[in-house]
Amino acid sequence: MGLWSGRSGAAKVDLYTRGSVYAIHWGAVLCVVLVAAVLLVSAAGRPLLVSAVLLLALVNGVLCHRLARTAIEAYLGRRAYPGRLLALCAAATAGLAAPVVAAGTTVPEGLLPLLLGCCLAPLSGGHCLLPRARTVALHQVLALVVLAAVLPGAGYGAGDAVAVAVTVGLITGWLAVTVRVSLWVLAVMWKLHAARDVEARLAVAEERLRFGRDLHDVLGRNLAVIALKSELAVELAHRGRPEAADQMTEVQRIARESQREVREVVRGYRDADLRAELDGASSVLAAAGIGCTVLTAPHRGAVPRAHGGGRELSALDAAVQSALGWVVREAATNILRHGDARHCTISVGLVEGSAVLTVENDGAGARASAPVGPGSGLAGLRERLAAVGGSLEAGPLGGDRFRVAARVPLPGPENPGAGGAGTAAPSAGPVPRPPGPRRAPGEHRSAPGRKPLRTGTEPKEPA
């Protein structure tokens, strides 16, 4: 089942459509071969003629299979239609139909239309994918007219010849319409799939443009002011004016302010907002045809309820929201890329002083038990969660279900080290400060979940 379970939804539809065309093709070939083998064994007809039918049926089947495979690619716009191969297959089909008509008197009564239809079916499977449907219909009608004209010469009456031609026309016409409509649906599906890829690339490009606009808005004016003040300072310095030092001090202040604003832009770009990620995951999965239920239980003991934008999510610490937001983003990406999920459930709640987020989906299949190698998305999430003292568990459940569970301790008196790299160890002396960035001069410790107050003077950091 790896050939099937390891494919995406679009690839499964493609495989099913091609398999159906090939199954009809070889089913028709097998029908001709079996009838010829029965006639050959029972000695009901001329052995040499029946042997020729048997051999030509196999040769025609191989050639028309190649025609069908190439015609499918041509119909999907991936190559040109094989006109020369079509002519060769038409000649092979005519060579097969000729001995069948010649041996028609030895075929059991009523079986000749089915046998002739099976002879023409392999050619019809590839011929019906010609670019113009009118050309296909015209060729079908001409073939039936020729067949109806040839049958009286083989000992059939005019009425019987017309009946056989009409029956063969119904068989080949049904096959042509079925194959062409199936390939039309497949082509539309691949176009939609390509449109989704283009939409994703456009979204990435739009986000890059947004980031570029933010940087331009932040740095454009400040850099222009720095350039002007620097020129002014140079002129004042050449004249020996003491105001040059004041201008350079102002340049230094603007540069530090620009550095701070760039850090804010980058921090906002890299941080993941939990509420935004939940809404984004729901919409993206819904667009992919995957049902998504988001449940939130903001307080211990609360009953989970459908997520509705959630003021309670905004109350979580920014570091906790960012860490859990990255888990939602990576889990949604894995659901889209791996397996064939139909529904997933995302739940957020508080358990024993920690924020717990669980993402569970079905359709994981064989990929659910695949080990997570170094450098994968889940490994990167573990590193992000470890930075705030959290943990991540990912693995298959019963059946084809897969679950990702993240736990992040909430900052507070009971979790003094939460939100940092670790938890402070108890000691007899003063409690050591957990590792993390140093506070700037004048910066005061703020309450958990709130941004620290700043006096405007900050330590120098690289942008």
CSV table of C-alpha atoms in Angstrom, one decimal:
chain,number,residue,atom,x,y,z
A,1,MET,CA,0.0,0.0,0.0
A,2,GLY,CA,3.0,2.3,0.0
A,3,LEU,CA,2.4,3.2,-3.6
A,4,TRP,CA,-1.0,4.6,-2.6
A,5,SER,CA,-0.6,5.8,1.0
A,6,GLY,CA,2.6,7.7,0.2
A,7,ARG,CA,0.9,9.9,-2.4
A,8,SER,CA,-0.9,13.2,-2.0
A,9,GLY,CA,-4.6,13.5,-2.7
A,10,ALA,CA,-4.0,14.9,-6.2
A,11,ALA,CA,-1.5,12.2,-7.0
A,12,LYS,CA,-4.0,9.5,-5.8
A,13,VAL,CA,-6.7,10.9,-8.2
A,14,ASP,CA,-4.1,10.9,-11.0
A,15,LEU,CA,-3.1,7.3,-10.3
A,16,TYR,CA,-6.7,6.2,-10.1
A,17,THR,CA,-7.6,7.8,-13.4
A,18,ARG,CA,-4.7,6.4,-15.2
A,19,GLY,CA,-5.2,3.0,-13.7
A,20,SER,CA,-8.9,3.0,-14.8
A,21,VAL,CA,-7.9,3.8,-18.4
A,22,TYR,CA,-5.2,1.1,-18.4
A,23,ALA,CA,-7.6,-1.5,-16.8
A,24,ILE,CA,-10.2,-0.9,-19.5
A,25,HIS,CA,-7.5,-1.1,-22.2
A,26,TRP,CA,-6.0,-4.4,-21.0
A,27,GLY,CA,-9.5,-5.8,-20.1
A,28,ALA,CA,-10.4,-5.5,-23.8
A,29,VAL,CA,-7.1,-7.1,-24.9
A,30,LEU,CA,-7.7,-9.9,-22.5
A,31,CYS,CA,-11.2,-10.5,-23.9
A,32,VAL,CA,-9.9,-10.9,-27.4
A,33,VAL,CA,-7.1,-13.1,-26.3
A,34,LEU,CA,-9.4,-15.4,-24.3
A,35,VAL,CA,-11.9,-15.7,-27.2
A,36,ALA,CA,-9.0,-16.5,-29.6
A,37,ALA,CA,-7.5,-19.0,-27.2
A,38,VAL,CA,-10.9,-20.8,-26.8
A,39,LEU,CA,-11.4,-21.0,-30.5
A,40,LEU,CA,-7.8,-22.3,-31.0
A,41,VAL,CA,-8.2,-25.0,-28.3
A,42,SER,CA,-11.6,-26.1,-29.4
A,43,ALA,CA,-10.5,-26.2,-33.1
A,44,ALA,CA,-13.8,-24.4,-33.9
A,45,GLY,CA,-12.1,-22.2,-36.5
A,46,ARG,CA,-9.0,-22.1,-38.7
A,47,PRO,CA,-6.0,-22.4,-36.5
A,48,LEU,CA,-3.7,-20.2,-38.5
A,49,LEU,CA,-6.2,-17.3,-38.6
A,50,VAL,CA,-7.0,-17.6,-34.9
A,51,SER,CA,-3.3,-17.7,-34.0
A,52,ALA,CA,-2.8,-14.5,-36.0
A,53,VAL,CA,-5.7,-12.9,-34.1
A,54,LEU,CA,-4.0,-14.0,-30.8
A,55,LEU,CA,-0.6,-12.6,-31.7
A,56,LEU,CA,-1.9,-9.3,-33.2
A,57,ALA,CA,-4.1,-8.7,-30.1
A,58,LEU,CA,-1.0,-8.7,-27.9
A,59,VAL,CA,1.0,-6.5,-30.3
A,60,ASN,CA,-1.9,-4.1,-30.6
A,61,GLY,CA,-2.3,-4.0,-26.9
A,62,VAL,CA,1.3,-3.0,-26.2
A,63,LEU,CA,1.3,-0.3,-28.9
A,64,CYS,CA,-2.0,1.2,-27.8
A,65,HIS,CA,-0.9,1.2,-24.2
A,66,ARG,CA,2.1,3.3,-25.2
A,67,LEU,CA,-0.3,5.5,-27.1
A,68,ALA,CA,-2.7,5.9,-24.2
A,69,ARG,CA,0.2,6.8,-21.8
A,70,THR,CA,1.6,9.4,-24.1
A,71,ALA,CA,-1.8,10.8,-25.0
A,72,ILE,CA,-2.6,11.3,-21.4
A,73,GLU,CA,0.5,13.4,-20.9
A,74,ALA,CA,-0.3,15.3,-24.1
A,75,TYR,CA,-3.9,16.0,-22.8
A,76,LEU,CA,-2.5,17.3,-19.5
A,77,GLY,CA,-0.3,19.7,-21.5
A,78,ARG,CA,3.0,18.1,-20.7
A,79,ARG,CA,4.0,17.1,-24.2
A,80,ALA,CA,2.8,17.1,-27.9
A,81,TYR,CA,0.3,14.6,-29.0
A,82,PRO,CA,2.0,11.5,-30.7
A,83,GLY,CA,0.5,11.7,-34.2
A,84,ARG,CA,2.9,9.1,-35.7
A,85,LEU,CA,2.2,6.7,-32.9
A,86,LEU,CA,-1.5,7.1,-33.5
A,87,ALA,CA,-1.1,6.2,-37.2
A,88,LEU,CA,0.9,3.1,-36.3
A,89,CYS,CA,-1.7,2.0,-33.7
A,90,ALA,CA,-4.5,2.6,-36.2
A,91,ALA,CA,-2.7,0.3,-38.7
A,92,ALA,CA,-2.2,-2.4,-36.0
A,93,THR,CA,-5.9,-2.2,-35.0
A,94,ALA,CA,-7.0,-2.5,-38.7
A,95,GLY,CA,-4.6,-5.5,-39.0
A,96,LEU,CA,-6.3,-7.1,-36.0
A,97,ALA,CA,-9.8,-6.4,-37.1
A,98,ALA,CA,-9.3,-7.9,-40.5
A,99,PRO,CA,-8.8,-11.5,-39.4
A,100,VAL,CA,-11.5,-11.1,-36.8
A,101,VAL,CA,-14.0,-10.2,-39.5
A,102,ALA,CA,-12.7,-13.0,-41.7
A,103,ALA,CA,-13.2,-15.5,-38.9
A,104,GLY,CA,-16.5,-14.0,-37.9
A,105,THR,CA,-18.5,-17.0,-39.2
A,106,THR,CA,-16.7,-19.3,-36.7
A,107,VAL,CA,-17.4,-16.9,-33.8
A,108,PRO,CA,-20.4,-17.8,-31.6
A,109,GLU,CA,-23.5,-15.9,-32.7
A,110,GLY,CA,-23.9,-12.5,-31.1
A,111,LEU,CA,-20.3,-12.4,-29.9
A,112,LEU,CA,-18.8,-10.7,-33.0
A,113,PRO,CA,-19.9,-7.1,-32.0
A,114,LEU,CA,-18.3,-7.5,-28.6
A,115,LEU,CA,-15.2,-9.0,-30.1
A,116,LEU,CA,-14.8,-6.2,-32.6
A,117,GLY,CA,-15.5,-3.6,-29.9
A,118,CYS,CA,-12.7,-5.1,-27.8
A,119,CYS,CA,-10.4,-4.9,-30.8
A,120,LEU,CA,-11.1,-1.2,-31.3
A,121,ALA,CA,-11.2,-0.3,-27.6
A,122,PRO,CA,-7.4,-0.1,-27.0
A,123,LEU,CA,-7.0,2.4,-29.9
A,124,SER,CA,-10.1,4.4,-28.8
A,125,GLY,CA,-8.6,4.9,-25.3
A,126,GLY,CA,-5.7,7.0,-26.8
A,127,HIS,CA,-7.4,8.3,-29.9
A,128,CYS,CA,-10.2,10.0,-27.9
A,129,LEU,CA,-7.6,12.3,-26.3
A,130,LEU,CA,-7.0,14.2,-29.6
A,131,PRO,CA,-7.0,17.9,-29.0
A,132,ARG,CA,-10.3,18.5,-30.9
A,133,ALA,CA,-13.3,16.4,-29.9
A,134,ARG,CA,-14.9,17.0,-33.3
A,135,THR,CA,-12.0,15.2,-35.0
A,136,VAL,CA,-12.4,12.2,-32.6
A,137,ALA,CA,-16.1,12.0,-33.5
A,138,LEU,CA,-15.4,12.2,-37.2
A,139,HIS,CA,-12.8,9.4,-37.1
A,140,GLN,CA,-15.2,7.2,-35.1
A,141,VAL,CA,-18.0,7.7,-37.6
A,142,LEU,CA,-15.6,6.9,-40.6
A,143,ALA,CA,-14.4,3.8,-38.9
A,144,LEU,CA,-17.9,2.5,-38.3
A,145,VAL,CA,-18.9,3.3,-41.9
A,146,VAL,CA,-15.9,1.3,-43.2
A,147,LEU,CA,-16.8,-1.6,-40.8
A,148,ALA,CA,-20.4,-1.6,-42.0
A,149,ALA,CA,-19.2,-1.7,-45.7
A,150,VAL,CA,-16.7,-4.5,-45.1
A,151,LEU,CA,-19.0,-6.9,-43.2
A,152,PRO,CA,-21.3,-7.8,-46.1
A,153,GLY,CA,-18.2,-9.0,-48.0
A,154,ALA,CA,-17.6,-11.5,-45.1
A,155,GLY,CA,-21.0,-13.1,-45.5
A,156,TYR,CA,-23.1,-10.9,-43.4
A,157,GLY,CA,-26.4,-9.4,-44.5
A,158,ALA,CA,-26.9,-5.6,-44.7
A,159,GLY,CA,-29.1,-5.6,-41.6
A,160,ASP,CA,-26.6,-7.6,-39.6
A,161,ALA,CA,-23.7,-5.4,-40.7
A,162,VAL,CA,-25.5,-2.2,-39.6
A,163,ALA,CA,-26.4,-3.8,-36.3
A,164,VAL,CA,-22.8,-4.9,-35.7
A,165,ALA,CA,-21.5,-1.4,-36.6
A,166,VAL,CA,-24.0,0.3,-34.3
A,167,THR,CA,-23.1,-2.0,-31.4
A,168,VAL,CA,-19.4,-1.4,-31.9
A,169,GLY,CA,-20.0,2.3,-32.2
A,170,LEU,CA,-21.8,2.3,-28.8
A,171,ILE,CA,-18.9,0.4,-27.2
A,172,THR,CA,-16.2,2.6,-28.5
A,173,GLY,CA,-18.3,5.8,-28.1
A,174,TRP,CA,-18.9,5.1,-24.5
A,175,LEU,CA,-15.3,4.4,-23.9
A,176,ALA,CA,-14.2,7.6,-25.7
A,177,VAL,CA,-16.6,9.8,-23.7
A,178,THR,CA,-15.6,8.1,-20.4
A,179,VAL,CA,-11.9,8.5,-20.9
A,180,ARG,CA,-12.1,12.0,-22.2
A,181,VAL,CA,-14.3,13.2,-19.4
A,182,SER,CA,-12.1,11.5,-16.8
A,183,LEU,CA,-9.0,13.2,-18.2
A,184,TRP,CA,-10.8,16.5,-18.3
A,185,VAL,CA,-11.5,16.2,-14.6
A,186,LEU,CA,-7.9,15.2,-13.9
A,187,ALA,CA,-6.6,18.2,-15.9
A,188,VAL,CA,-8.9,20.6,-14.0
A,189,MET,CA,-7.7,19.1,-10.7
A,190,TRP,CA,-4.0,19.6,-11.6
A,191,LYS,CA,-4.7,23.2,-12.6
A,192,LEU,CA,-6.3,23.9,-9.2
A,193,HIS,CA,-3.4,22.2,-7.5
A,194,ALA,CA,-1.0,24.4,-9.5
A,195,ALA,CA,-3.1,27.5,-8.6
A,196,ARG,CA,-2.7,26.6,-4.9
A,197,ASP,CA,1.0,26.4,-5.2
A,198,VAL,CA,1.1,29.8,-7.0
A,199,GLU,CA,-1.1,31.3,-4.3
A,200,ALA,CA,1.2,30.0,-1.6
A,201,ARG,CA,4.2,31.5,-3.4
A,202,LEU,CA,2.4,34.8,-3.8
A,203,ALA,CA,1.6,34.8,-0.1
A,204,VAL,CA,5.3,34.4,0.7
A,205,ALA,CA,6.2,37.1,-1.7
A,206,GLU,CA,3.6,39.4,-0.2
A,207,GLU,CA,5.0,38.8,3.3
A,208,ARG,CA,8.5,39.6,2.0
A,209,LEU,CA,7.2,42.9,0.5
A,210,ARG,CA,5.5,43.7,3.8
A,211,PHE,CA,8.7,43.1,5.7
A,212,GLY,CA,10.6,45.3,3.2
A,213,ARG,CA,8.0,48.1,3.5
A,214,ASP,CA,8.3,48.0,7.3
A,215,LEU,CA,12.1,48.2,7.2
A,216,HIS,CA,11.9,51.1,4.6
A,217,ASP,CA,9.4,53.0,6.8
A,218,VAL,CA,11.6,52.5,9.8
A,219,LEU,CA,15.0,53.2,8.3
A,220,GLY,CA,14.2,55.6,5.4
A,221,ARG,CA,13.5,58.8,7.3
A,222,ASN,CA,16.1,58.1,10.1
A,223,LEU,CA,18.9,57.4,7.6
A,224,ALA,CA,18.0,60.5,5.7
A,225,VAL,CA,18.3,62.6,8.9
A,226,ILE,CA,21.5,60.9,9.8
A,227,ALA,CA,23.0,61.7,6.4
A,228,LEU,CA,22.0,65.4,6.7
A,229,LYS,CA,23.2,65.8,10.3
A,230,SER,CA,26.5,64.1,9.4
A,231,GLU,CA,27.0,66.5,6.5
A,232,LEU,CA,26.2,69.4,8.9
A,233,ALA,CA,28.6,68.1,11.5
A,234,VAL,CA,31.4,67.8,8.9
A,235,GLU,CA,30.8,71.4,7.8
A,236,LEU,CA,30.8,72.6,11.4
A,237,ALA,CA,34.0,70.7,12.1
A,238,HIS,CA,35.8,72.2,9.2
A,239,ARG,CA,34.9,75.7,10.5
A,240,GLY,CA,36.0,74.8,14.0
A,241,ARG,CA,32.5,75.2,15.4
A,242,PRO,CA,31.7,73.4,18.7
A,243,GLU,CA,28.2,72.6,17.6
A,244,ALA,CA,29.7,69.7,15.5
A,245,ALA,CA,29.9,67.6,18.6
A,246,ASP,CA,26.2,68.3,19.4
A,247,GLN,CA,25.3,67.2,15.9
A,248,MET,CA,27.2,63.9,16.1
A,249,THR,CA,25.6,63.3,19.5
A,250,GLU,CA,22.2,63.7,17.8
A,251,VAL,CA,23.4,61.3,15.0
A,252,GLN,CA,24.3,58.8,17.6
A,253,ARG,CA,21.0,59.1,19.3
A,254,ILE,CA,19.1,58.6,16.0
A,255,ALA,CA,21.2,55.6,15.1
A,256,ARG,CA,20.4,53.9,18.4
A,257,GLU,CA,16.8,54.7,18.0
A,258,SER,CA,16.9,53.2,14.5
A,259,GLN,CA,18.6,50.1,15.9
A,260,ARG,CA,15.9,49.7,18.4
A,261,GLU,CA,13.1,50.1,15.8
A,262,VAL,CA,14.7,47.6,13.6
A,263,ARG,CA,14.9,45.1,16.4
A,264,GLU,CA,11.2,45.7,17.1
A,265,VAL,CA,10.4,45.0,13.4
A,266,VAL,CA,12.4,41.8,13.3
A,267,ARG,CA,11.0,40.7,16.7
A,268,GLY,CA,7.5,41.2,15.4
A,269,TYR,CA,8.3,39.4,12.2
A,270,ARG,CA,9.8,36.4,13.9
A,271,ASP,CA,7.3,36.1,16.8
A,272,ALA,CA,4.2,34.0,16.2
A,273,ASP,CA,0.9,35.2,17.6
A,274,LEU,CA,-1.1,32.3,18.9
A,275,ARG,CA,-4.6,33.7,18.0
A,276,ALA,CA,-3.4,34.6,14.5
A,277,GLU,CA,-1.8,31.2,14.0
A,278,LEU,CA,-5.0,29.4,15.2
A,279,ASP,CA,-7.2,31.4,12.8
A,280,GLY,CA,-4.6,30.9,10.0
A,281,ALA,CA,-4.4,27.2,10.5
A,282,SER,CA,-8.2,26.9,10.5
A,283,SER,CA,-8.6,28.8,7.2
A,284,VAL,CA,-5.7,27.0,5.5
A,285,LEU,CA,-6.8,23.5,6.5
A,286,ALA,CA,-10.4,24.3,5.5
A,287,ALA,CA,-9.3,25.5,2.1
A,288,ALA,CA,-7.5,22.1,1.7
A,289,GLY,CA,-10.7,20.3,2.5
A,290,ILE,CA,-9.6,19.3,6.1
A,291,GLY,CA,-12.1,19.9,8.9
A,292,CYS,CA,-10.5,21.8,11.8
A,293,THR,CA,-11.9,22.2,15.3
A,294,VAL,CA,-10.2,24.6,17.7
A,295,LEU,CA,-11.0,24.3,21.4
A,296,THR,CA,-9.8,26.6,24.2
A,297,ALA,CA,-10.0,26.0,28.0
A,298,PRO,CA,-8.3,29.1,29.4
A,299,HIS,CA,-8.8,28.3,33.0
A,300,ARG,CA,-8.1,25.1,35.0
A,301,GLY,CA,-11.2,23.0,35.1
A,302,ALA,CA,-12.9,25.0,32.4
A,303,VAL,CA,-14.8,23.1,29.7
A,304,PRO,CA,-13.1,23.4,26.3
A,305,ARG,CA,-15.2,25.5,23.8
A,306,ALA,CA,-14.9,26.4,20.2
A,307,HIS,CA,-12.3,29.1,19.6
A,308,GLY,CA,-13.8,32.4,18.8
A,309,GLY,CA,-11.0,34.9,18.8
A,310,GLY,CA,-10.3,34.4,22.5
A,311,ARG,CA,-9.5,37.3,24.8
A,312,GLU,CA,-8.2,34.6,27.1
A,313,LEU,CA,-5.5,33.7,24.5
A,314,SER,CA,-4.2,37.3,24.5
A,315,ALA,CA,-3.8,37.1,28.3
A,316,LEU,CA,-1.0,34.5,27.9
A,317,ASP,CA,2.5,35.7,28.2
A,318,ALA,CA,4.0,36.9,24.8
A,319,ALA,CA,6.8,34.3,25.0
A,320,VAL,CA,4.3,31.5,25.6
A,321,GLN,CA,2.1,32.7,22.8
A,322,SER,CA,5.0,32.8,20.4
A,323,ALA,CA,6.2,29.3,21.3
A,324,LEU,CA,2.7,27.8,21.0
A,325,GLY,CA,2.1,29.7,17.8
A,326,TRP,CA,5.1,28.1,16.1
A,327,VAL,CA,3.8,24.7,17.2
A,328,VAL,CA,0.4,25.4,15.5
A,329,ARG,CA,2.2,26.6,12.4
A,330,GLU,CA,4.5,23.6,12.1
A,331,ALA,CA,1.7,21.1,12.9
A,332,ALA,CA,-0.6,22.5,10.3
A,333,THR,CA,2.2,22.4,7.7
A,334,ASN,CA,2.9,18.8,8.5
A,335,ILE,CA,-0.8,17.9,8.2
A,336,LEU,CA,-0.9,19.4,4.7
A,337,ARG,CA,2.4,17.9,3.6
A,338,HIS,CA,2.1,14.4,5.1
A,339,GLY,CA,-0.7,11.8,5.1
A,340,ASP,CA,-4.2,12.3,3.9
A,341,ALA,CA,-6.0,14.0,6.9
A,342,ARG,CA,-9.8,14.6,6.8
A,343,HIS,CA,-10.1,16.3,10.3
A,344,CYS,CA,-7.9,17.7,13.0
A,345,THR,CA,-8.5,19.0,16.5
A,346,ILE,CA,-6.4,21.8,18.1
A,347,SER,CA,-6.9,22.3,21.8
A,348,VAL,CA,-5.4,24.9,24.2
A,349,GLY,CA,-5.7,24.9,27.9
A,350,LEU,CA,-3.9,25.3,31.3
A,351,VAL,CA,-2.8,22.3,33.3
A,352,GLU,CA,-0.8,22.6,36.5
A,353,GLY,CA,0.7,26.0,35.8
A,354,SER,CA,1.5,25.2,32.2
A,355,ALA,CA,-0.1,26.1,28.9
A,356,VAL,CA,-0.7,22.9,26.9
A,357,LEU,CA,-1.5,22.8,23.2
A,358,THR,CA,-2.5,19.6,21.5
A,359,VAL,CA,-2.9,19.0,17.7
A,360,GLU,CA,-4.4,15.7,16.7
A,361,ASN,CA,-5.3,14.6,13.2
A,362,ASP,CA,-6.3,11.5,11.3
A,363,GLY,CA,-5.0,10.1,8.0
A,364,ALA,CA,-1.4,9.9,9.2
A,365,GLY,CA,-1.0,6.4,7.7
A,366,ALA,CA,2.5,4.9,7.5
A,367,ARG,CA,4.2,8.3,8.0
A,368,ALA,CA,2.9,8.5,11.5
A,369,SER,CA,5.5,6.1,12.8
A,370,ALA,CA,8.4,7.6,10.8
A,371,PRO,CA,11.2,8.8,13.1
A,372,VAL,CA,11.9,12.5,13.3
A,373,GLY,CA,15.4,13.1,12.1
A,374,PRO,CA,17.8,15.9,13.1
A,375,GLY,CA,17.0,19.2,11.5
A,376,SER,CA,13.3,18.4,10.9
A,377,GLY,CA,10.5,20.8,11.8
A,378,LEU,CA,9.6,19.0,15.0
A,379,ALA,CA,13.2,19.0,16.1
A,380,GLY,CA,13.3,22.8,15.6
A,381,LEU,CA,10.1,23.1,17.7
A,382,ARG,CA,11.7,21.2,20.5
A,383,GLU,CA,14.6,23.7,20.4
A,384,ARG,CA,12.2,26.7,20.5
A,385,LEU,CA,10.2,25.2,23.4
A,386,ALA,CA,13.3,24.3,25.3
A,387,ALA,CA,14.3,28.0,25.2
A,388,VAL,CA,11.2,28.8,27.3
A,389,GLY,CA,11.4,25.7,29.5
A,390,GLY,CA,8.8,23.8,27.5
A,391,SER,CA,8.7,20.3,26.0
A,392,LEU,CA,7.2,18.7,22.9
A,393,GLU,CA,5.8,15.2,22.4
A,394,ALA,CA,4.9,13.9,19.0
A,395,GLY,CA,3.9,10.4,17.9
A,396,PRO,CA,1.2,8.1,16.5
A,397,LEU,CA,-1.9,7.1,18.3
A,398,GLY,CA,-4.2,4.1,17.7
A,399,GLY,CA,-5.1,3.6,14.0
A,400,ASP,CA,-4.0,6.3,11.7
A,401,ARG,CA,-4.1,9.2,14.1
A,402,PHE,CA,-1.1,11.4,15.0
A,403,ARG,CA,-0.8,13.8,17.9
A,404,VAL,CA,1.6,16.7,18.7
A,405,ALA,CA,1.5,17.9,22.3
A,406,ALA,CA,3.4,21.0,23.6
A,407,ARG,CA,3.7,22.1,27.2
A,408,VAL,CA,5.1,25.5,28.2
A,409,PRO,CA,5.3,26.6,31.9
A,410,LEU,CA,3.6,29.9,32.7
A,411,PRO,CA,5.7,32.7,34.3
A,412,GLY,CA,4.6,33.3,37.8
A,413,PRO,CA,5.5,32.8,41.5
A,414,GLU,CA,5.1,29.0,41.2
A,415,ASN,CA,7.3,29.0,38.0
A,416,PRO,CA,10.1,31.5,38.6
A,417,GLY,CA,12.1,30.2,35.7
A,418,ALA,CA,9.3,29.9,33.1
A,419,GLY,CA,9.8,31.8,30.0
A,420,GLY,CA,13.6,31.5,30.2
A,421,ALA,CA,16.1,28.9,29.5
A,422,GLY,CA,15.5,27.1,32.8
A,423,THR,CA,14.2,27.2,36.3
A,424,ALA,CA,16.2,28.7,39.2
A,425,ALA,CA,17.5,26.2,41.7
A,426,PRO,CA,16.7,26.8,45.4
A,427,SER,CA,19.5,27.8,47.7
A,428,ALA,CA,20.1,29.2,51.2
A,429,GLY,CA,21.2,32.5,49.9
A,430,PRO,CA,19.6,35.0,47.5
A,431,VAL,CA,17.8,33.4,44.6
A,432,PRO,CA,20.0,33.7,41.5
A,433,ARG,CA,18.6,35.4,38.4
A,434,PRO,CA,17.7,33.0,35.6
A,435,PRO,CA,19.9,33.2,32.5
A,436,GLY,CA,18.7,35.6,29.9
A,437,PRO,CA,19.3,39.1,28.5
A,438,ARG,CA,20.6,41.7,30.9
A,439,ARG,CA,18.4,44.6,31.8
A,440,ALA,CA,19.3,48.0,30.5
A,441,PRO,CA,20.2,50.7,33.0
A,442,GLY,CA,17.0,52.2,34.4
A,443,GLU,CA,14.9,49.2,33.3
A,444,HIS,CA,12.6,47.9,36.1
A,445,ARG,CA,11.3,44.4,36.6
A,446,SER,CA,7.7,44.2,35.5
A,447,ALA,CA,4.9,42.0,36.5
A,448,PRO,CA,4.6,38.6,34.7
A,449,GLY,CA,3.0,38.8,31.3
A,450,ARG,CA,3.6,42.6,30.9
A,451,LYS,CA,6.3,44.3,28.9
A,452,PRO,CA,9.1,45.9,31.0
A,453,LEU,CA,9.1,49.6,31.4
A,454,ARG,CA,12.1,51.4,29.8
A,455,THR,CA,13.5,54.8,30.4
A,456,GLY,CA,14.7,55.2,26.8
A,457,THR,CA,18.4,54.3,27.4
A,458,GLU,CA,19.2,50.8,26.2
A,459,PRO,CA,22.3,48.6,25.9
A,460,LYS,CA,24.0,48.4,22.6
A,461,GLU,CA,22.9,45.3,20.7
A,462,PRO,CA,23.4,44.3,17.1
A,463,ALA,CA,20.4,44.9,14.9
